[in-house]
mmCIF file of C-alpha atoms in Angstrom:
data_model
loop_
_atom_site.group_PDB
_atom_site.id
_atom_site.type_symbol
_atom_site.label_atom_id
_atom_site.label_comp_id
_atom_site.label_asym_id
_atom_site.label_seq_id
_atom_site.Cartn_x
_atom_site.Cartn_y
_atom_site.Cartn_z
ATOM 1 C CA MET A 1 17.166 -100.324 76.977
ATOM 2 C CA ASN A 2 20.494 -99.865 75.170
ATOM 3 C CA THR A 3 23.803 -99.090 77.054
ATOM 4 C CA ILE A 4 23.930 -95.431 76.286
ATOM 5 C CA LYS A 5 20.501 -94.768 77.743
ATOM 6 C CA THR A 6 21.400 -96.850 80.755
ATOM 7 C CA ILE A 7 24.533 -94.814 81.221
ATOM 8 C CA LEU A 8 22.843 -91.487 80.913
ATOM 9 C CA LEU A 9 20.050 -92.546 83.320
ATOM 10 C CA SER A 10 22.640 -93.858 85.728
ATOM 11 C CA LEU A 11 24.470 -90.554 85.554
ATOM 12 C CA LEU A 12 21.290 -88.540 86.139
ATOM 13 C CA GLY A 13 20.404 -90.973 89.004
ATOM 14 C CA LEU A 14 23.784 -90.479 90.737
ATOM 15 C CA THR A 15 23.054 -86.707 91.190
ATOM 16 C CA PHE A 16 19.358 -86.318 90.828
ATOM 17 C CA SER A 17 18.412 -86.991 94.462
ATOM 18 C CA ILE A 18 20.909 -84.293 95.843
ATOM 19 C CA SER A 19 18.955 -81.121 95.121
ATOM 20 C CA VAL A 20 16.362 -80.786 92.396
ATOM 21 C CA SER A 21 16.110 -77.042 92.784
ATOM 22 C CA ALA A 22 19.864 -76.225 92.933
ATOM 23 C CA GLN A 23 21.594 -78.176 90.286
ATOM 24 C CA SER A 24 24.662 -76.970 88.481
ATOM 25 C CA PHE A 25 25.302 -79.457 85.812
ATOM 26 C CA LYS A 26 27.893 -78.946 83.029
ATOM 27 C CA GLU A 27 27.695 -80.591 79.585
ATOM 28 C CA PRO A 28 28.814 -84.163 79.985
ATOM 29 C CA VAL A 29 32.218 -84.995 78.422
ATOM 30 C CA ALA A 30 32.874 -88.268 76.720
ATOM 31 C CA PHE A 31 36.185 -89.820 75.632
ATOM 32 C CA LYS A 32 37.963 -93.106 75.460
ATOM 33 C CA LEU A 33 41.162 -94.371 77.177
ATOM 34 C CA LYS A 34 43.816 -95.739 75.092
ATOM 35 C CA ASN A 35 42.673 -99.312 76.039
ATOM 36 C CA GLY A 36 39.164 -98.572 74.693
ATOM 37 C CA MET A 37 37.366 -97.905 77.937
ATOM 38 C CA ASN A 38 34.518 -95.408 77.570
ATOM 39 C CA ILE A 39 34.572 -92.476 79.962
ATOM 40 C CA ILE A 40 31.685 -90.058 80.696
ATOM 41 C CA ILE A 41 32.215 -87.112 83.148
ATOM 42 C CA SER A 42 29.486 -84.669 84.382
ATOM 43 C CA GLU A 43 30.486 -82.012 86.708
ATOM 44 C CA ASN A 44 28.063 -80.620 89.316
ATOM 45 C CA ASN A 45 29.913 -78.486 91.837
ATOM 46 C CA ARG A 46 26.705 -78.260 94.040
ATOM 47 C CA SER A 47 26.719 -81.943 94.748
ATOM 48 C CA PRO A 48 27.963 -82.919 98.303
ATOM 49 C CA LYS A 49 29.912 -86.000 96.838
ATOM 50 C CA ALA A 50 31.688 -87.400 93.849
ATOM 51 C CA TYR A 51 30.229 -90.459 92.233
ATOM 52 C CA ALA A 52 31.370 -93.243 89.796
ATOM 53 C CA SER A 53 29.479 -95.920 88.030
ATOM 54 C CA PHE A 54 31.460 -98.762 86.257
ATOM 55 C CA THR A 55 29.024 -100.419 83.706
ATOM 56 C CA LEU A 56 29.228 -103.343 81.368
ATOM 57 C CA ASP A 57 28.127 -102.898 77.914
ATOM 58 C CA ASN A 58 24.864 -105.054 77.287
ATOM 59 C CA LYS A 59 26.741 -106.877 74.570
ATOM 60 C CA SER A 60 29.150 -108.262 77.399
ATOM 61 C CA PHE A 61 26.504 -110.597 78.619
ATOM 62 C CA GLU A 62 24.363 -111.231 75.487
ATOM 63 C CA ASN A 63 23.618 -114.951 75.133
ATOM 64 C CA LYS A 64 25.141 -115.686 78.568
ATOM 65 C CA LYS A 65 23.539 -117.877 81.207
ATOM 66 C CA ASP A 66 20.755 -116.185 83.218
ATOM 67 C CA GLY A 67 22.086 -114.633 86.403
ATOM 68 C CA ILE A 68 25.742 -114.541 85.430
ATOM 69 C CA VAL A 69 26.127 -110.814 85.895
ATOM 70 C CA GLU A 70 24.594 -111.104 89.475
ATOM 71 C CA MET A 71 26.706 -113.980 90.288
ATOM 72 C CA LEU A 72 29.911 -112.151 89.304
ATOM 73 C CA ASN A 73 28.683 -109.111 91.458
ATOM 74 C CA ALA A 74 28.313 -111.373 94.360
ATOM 75 C CA VAL A 75 31.852 -112.709 94.019
ATOM 76 C CA LEU A 76 33.126 -109.142 93.647
ATOM 77 C CA ASN A 77 31.196 -108.028 96.810
ATOM 78 C CA GLU A 78 32.872 -110.706 98.834
ATOM 79 C CA GLY A 79 35.564 -109.215 100.954
ATOM 80 C CA LEU A 80 34.132 -105.650 100.855
ATOM 81 C CA GLY A 81 33.452 -104.138 104.328
ATOM 82 C CA LYS A 82 29.894 -103.253 105.355
ATOM 83 C CA ASN A 83 30.923 -99.556 105.149
ATOM 84 C CA ALA A 84 32.571 -99.816 101.681
ATOM 85 C CA ASP A 85 32.246 -96.809 99.485
ATOM 86 C CA PHE A 86 31.464 -98.931 96.532
ATOM 87 C CA LEU A 87 29.230 -101.941 95.781
ATOM 88 C CA PHE A 88 28.515 -104.101 92.776
ATOM 89 C CA ASN A 89 24.978 -104.811 91.619
ATOM 90 C CA ASP A 90 22.953 -104.948 88.501
ATOM 91 C CA ASN A 91 25.551 -104.709 85.763
ATOM 92 C CA SER A 92 27.699 -102.065 87.515
ATOM 93 C CA GLY A 93 29.888 -101.032 90.274
ATOM 94 C CA LYS A 94 28.887 -97.971 92.067
ATOM 95 C CA LEU A 95 31.082 -95.493 94.163
ATOM 96 C CA ALA A 96 29.969 -92.555 96.318
ATOM 97 C CA THR A 97 32.521 -90.726 98.263
ATOM 98 C CA SER A 98 33.882 -87.363 99.186
ATOM 99 C CA THR A 99 35.738 -85.275 96.542
ATOM 100 C CA ALA A 100 38.957 -85.379 98.556
ATOM 101 C CA GLU A 101 38.941 -89.206 98.604
ATOM 102 C CA PHE A 102 37.519 -89.714 95.100
ATOM 103 C CA ASP A 103 40.966 -90.455 93.493
ATOM 104 C CA GLU A 104 41.798 -93.082 96.171
ATOM 105 C CA LYS A 105 38.419 -94.817 96.265
ATOM 106 C CA LEU A 106 38.200 -94.947 92.405
ATOM 107 C CA THR A 107 41.669 -96.545 92.301
ATOM 108 C CA ALA A 108 40.565 -99.048 95.083
ATOM 109 C CA MET A 109 37.368 -99.992 93.114
ATOM 110 C CA ALA A 110 39.305 -100.373 89.867
ATOM 111 C CA SER A 111 41.887 -102.576 91.590
ATOM 112 C CA LYS A 112 39.122 -104.867 92.987
ATOM 113 C CA LEU A 113 37.737 -105.256 89.395
ATOM 114 C CA GLN A 114 41.106 -105.768 87.777
ATOM 115 C CA HIS A 115 42.648 -108.104 90.392
ATOM 116 C CA ILE A 116 39.777 -110.103 91.667
ATOM 117 C CA GLU A 117 40.959 -113.503 93.106
ATOM 118 C CA ILE A 118 38.148 -116.054 92.350
ATOM 119 C CA ASP A 119 38.440 -119.444 93.763
ATOM 120 C CA GLN A 120 35.956 -122.215 94.433
ATOM 121 C CA LYS A 121 35.494 -121.253 98.216
ATOM 122 C CA THR A 122 34.750 -117.662 97.410
ATOM 123 C CA PHE A 123 32.314 -118.700 94.657
ATOM 124 C CA ASN A 124 30.465 -121.128 97.018
ATOM 125 C CA ILE A 125 30.080 -118.360 99.763
ATOM 126 C CA ALA A 126 29.017 -115.795 97.244
ATOM 127 C CA LYS A 127 26.512 -118.090 95.573
ATOM 128 C CA ALA A 128 25.027 -119.202 98.951
ATOM 129 C CA LYS A 129 24.517 -115.451 99.931
ATOM 130 C CA LEU A 130 22.968 -114.688 96.610
ATOM 131 C CA LEU A 131 20.595 -117.635 96.801
ATOM 132 C CA THR A 132 19.542 -116.475 100.395
ATOM 133 C CA SER A 133 18.876 -112.966 99.056
ATOM 134 C CA ILE A 134 16.706 -114.249 96.269
ATOM 135 C CA LYS A 135 14.628 -116.370 98.751
ATOM 136 C CA LEU A 136 14.235 -113.317 101.071
ATOM 137 C CA GLN A 137 13.420 -111.125 98.043
ATOM 138 C CA ASP A 138 15.525 -108.360 99.716
ATOM 139 C CA TYR A 139 16.530 -106.903 96.265
ATOM 140 C CA ASP A 140 14.521 -106.267 93.047
ATOM 141 C CA TYR A 141 16.288 -108.833 90.892
ATOM 142 C CA ASP A 142 15.386 -109.332 87.243
ATOM 143 C CA GLN A 143 12.890 -112.139 86.760
ATOM 144 C CA THR A 144 15.558 -114.212 85.157
ATOM 145 C CA VAL A 145 17.512 -114.217 88.326
ATOM 146 C CA ASN A 146 15.962 -116.850 90.443
ATOM 147 C CA GLU A 147 17.059 -119.940 92.575
ATOM 148 C CA THR A 148 17.026 -122.129 89.440
ATOM 149 C CA SER A 149 19.222 -119.858 87.244
ATOM 150 C CA ILE A 150 21.695 -119.220 90.052
ATOM 151 C CA GLY A 151 21.743 -122.854 91.044
ATOM 152 C CA ASN A 152 22.811 -123.842 87.519
ATOM 153 C CA LEU A 153 25.805 -121.490 87.513
ATOM 154 C CA THR A 154 29.210 -122.935 88.260
ATOM 155 C CA PHE A 155 32.620 -121.613 89.164
ATOM 156 C CA ALA A 156 33.697 -122.295 85.587
ATOM 157 C CA ASP A 157 30.885 -120.054 84.233
ATOM 158 C CA VAL A 158 31.883 -117.149 86.348
ATOM 159 C CA LYS A 159 35.530 -117.544 85.558
ATOM 160 C CA SER A 160 34.838 -117.656 81.848
ATOM 161 C CA PHE A 161 32.610 -114.644 81.885
ATOM 162 C CA TYR A 162 35.105 -112.537 83.945
ATOM 163 C CA ASN A 163 37.863 -113.443 81.540
ATOM 164 C CA GLU A 164 35.798 -112.099 78.549
ATOM 165 C CA ILE A 165 35.432 -108.668 80.131
ATOM 166 C CA SER A 166 37.736 -106.128 78.600
ATOM 167 C CA PRO A 167 38.050 -102.331 78.697
ATOM 168 C CA GLU A 168 36.337 -101.624 75.352
ATOM 169 C CA LYS A 169 33.198 -103.371 76.640
ATOM 170 C CA THR A 170 32.848 -101.099 79.679
ATOM 171 C CA TYR A 171 31.897 -97.564 80.580
ATOM 172 C CA LEU A 172 33.032 -95.416 83.564
ATOM 173 C CA THR A 173 30.654 -92.567 84.510
ATOM 174 C CA ILE A 174 31.937 -89.827 86.837
ATOM 175 C CA ALA A 175 29.563 -87.311 88.183
ATOM 176 C CA GLY A 176 28.960 -84.844 91.112
ATOM 177 C CA ASN A 177 31.362 -82.642 92.672
ATOM 178 C CA VAL A 178 34.425 -83.376 90.467
ATOM 179 C CA GLU A 179 36.667 -81.052 88.330
ATOM 180 C CA LEU A 180 36.917 -82.284 84.812
ATOM 181 C CA ASN A 181 40.801 -82.468 84.401
ATOM 182 C CA ALA A 182 41.161 -84.100 87.933
ATOM 183 C CA ALA A 183 38.350 -86.618 86.999
ATOM 184 C CA LYS A 184 40.186 -87.414 83.785
ATOM 185 C CA ALA A 185 43.407 -87.878 85.520
ATOM 186 C CA SER A 186 41.747 -90.201 88.181
ATOM 187 C CA ALA A 187 40.060 -92.348 85.510
ATOM 188 C CA LYS A 188 43.349 -92.803 83.620
ATOM 189 C CA LYS A 189 45.228 -93.667 86.774
ATOM 190 C CA ALA A 190 42.656 -96.101 87.944
ATOM 191 C CA PHE A 191 41.855 -97.863 84.590
ATOM 192 C CA GLY A 192 44.465 -96.696 82.024
ATOM 193 C CA ASN A 193 46.769 -99.801 82.529
ATOM 194 C CA TRP A 194 43.920 -102.288 82.424
ATOM 195 C CA HIS A 195 44.311 -105.121 79.856
ATOM 196 C CA ASN A 196 42.854 -108.518 79.694
ATOM 197 C CA PRO A 197 46.228 -110.460 80.385
ATOM 198 C CA ASN A 198 46.475 -108.496 83.639
ATOM 199 C CA ILE A 199 43.098 -109.865 84.739
ATOM 200 C CA ARG A 200 43.370 -113.495 83.833
ATOM 201 C CA LYS A 201 46.576 -114.272 85.739
ATOM 202 C CA ASN A 202 44.615 -113.589 88.961
ATOM 203 C CA ILE A 203 42.071 -116.249 88.371
ATOM 204 C CA ALA A 204 42.701 -119.395 90.426
ATOM 205 C CA PRO A 205 42.580 -122.747 88.621
ATOM 206 C CA LEU A 206 39.388 -124.837 88.607
ATOM 207 C CA ALA A 207 39.176 -127.140 91.597
ATOM 208 C CA ARG A 208 39.404 -130.704 90.730
#
């Protein structure tokens, strides 16, 4: 499935379960930030919440080691509270919150993505948790994500993969009870200053 289809299905999935009989969708609006990040906004004023999905373009992980996306997600999820409004799984980060708190929560999710602090200890903890999850089969992982593929991944692999992620390889889908201009402003505030150099300086050196 290509990225556009994935994004559209994700957008529909964000709001479909709310009320099948009382939907009030407006035509989705798509645009790019100056840094190349792709934004898609779909208003539905009958939704009880505002939603956002940060998605990597499939090209971001073509020819990468199996499980690298899930491993990065595991690292990103370290430090998030149990009641966090956003979570990273599959190839995306997902946010669900009230309209009033959407701007604040989107900024927090963007900050987590842009200023991740990866070190060997965090990687080891995240890897152990992911391996346990795979053993327990408590999530529907792709068949390429297994104990062998995750066991073969190193801190250097995750560091390298993270450093290659840049705005033009990502999509931000905003849906639900949002107002178009306000959602645009929130997207620009959260991700408008994102550039690769600002990410890399936050990665700890490889342990020796």
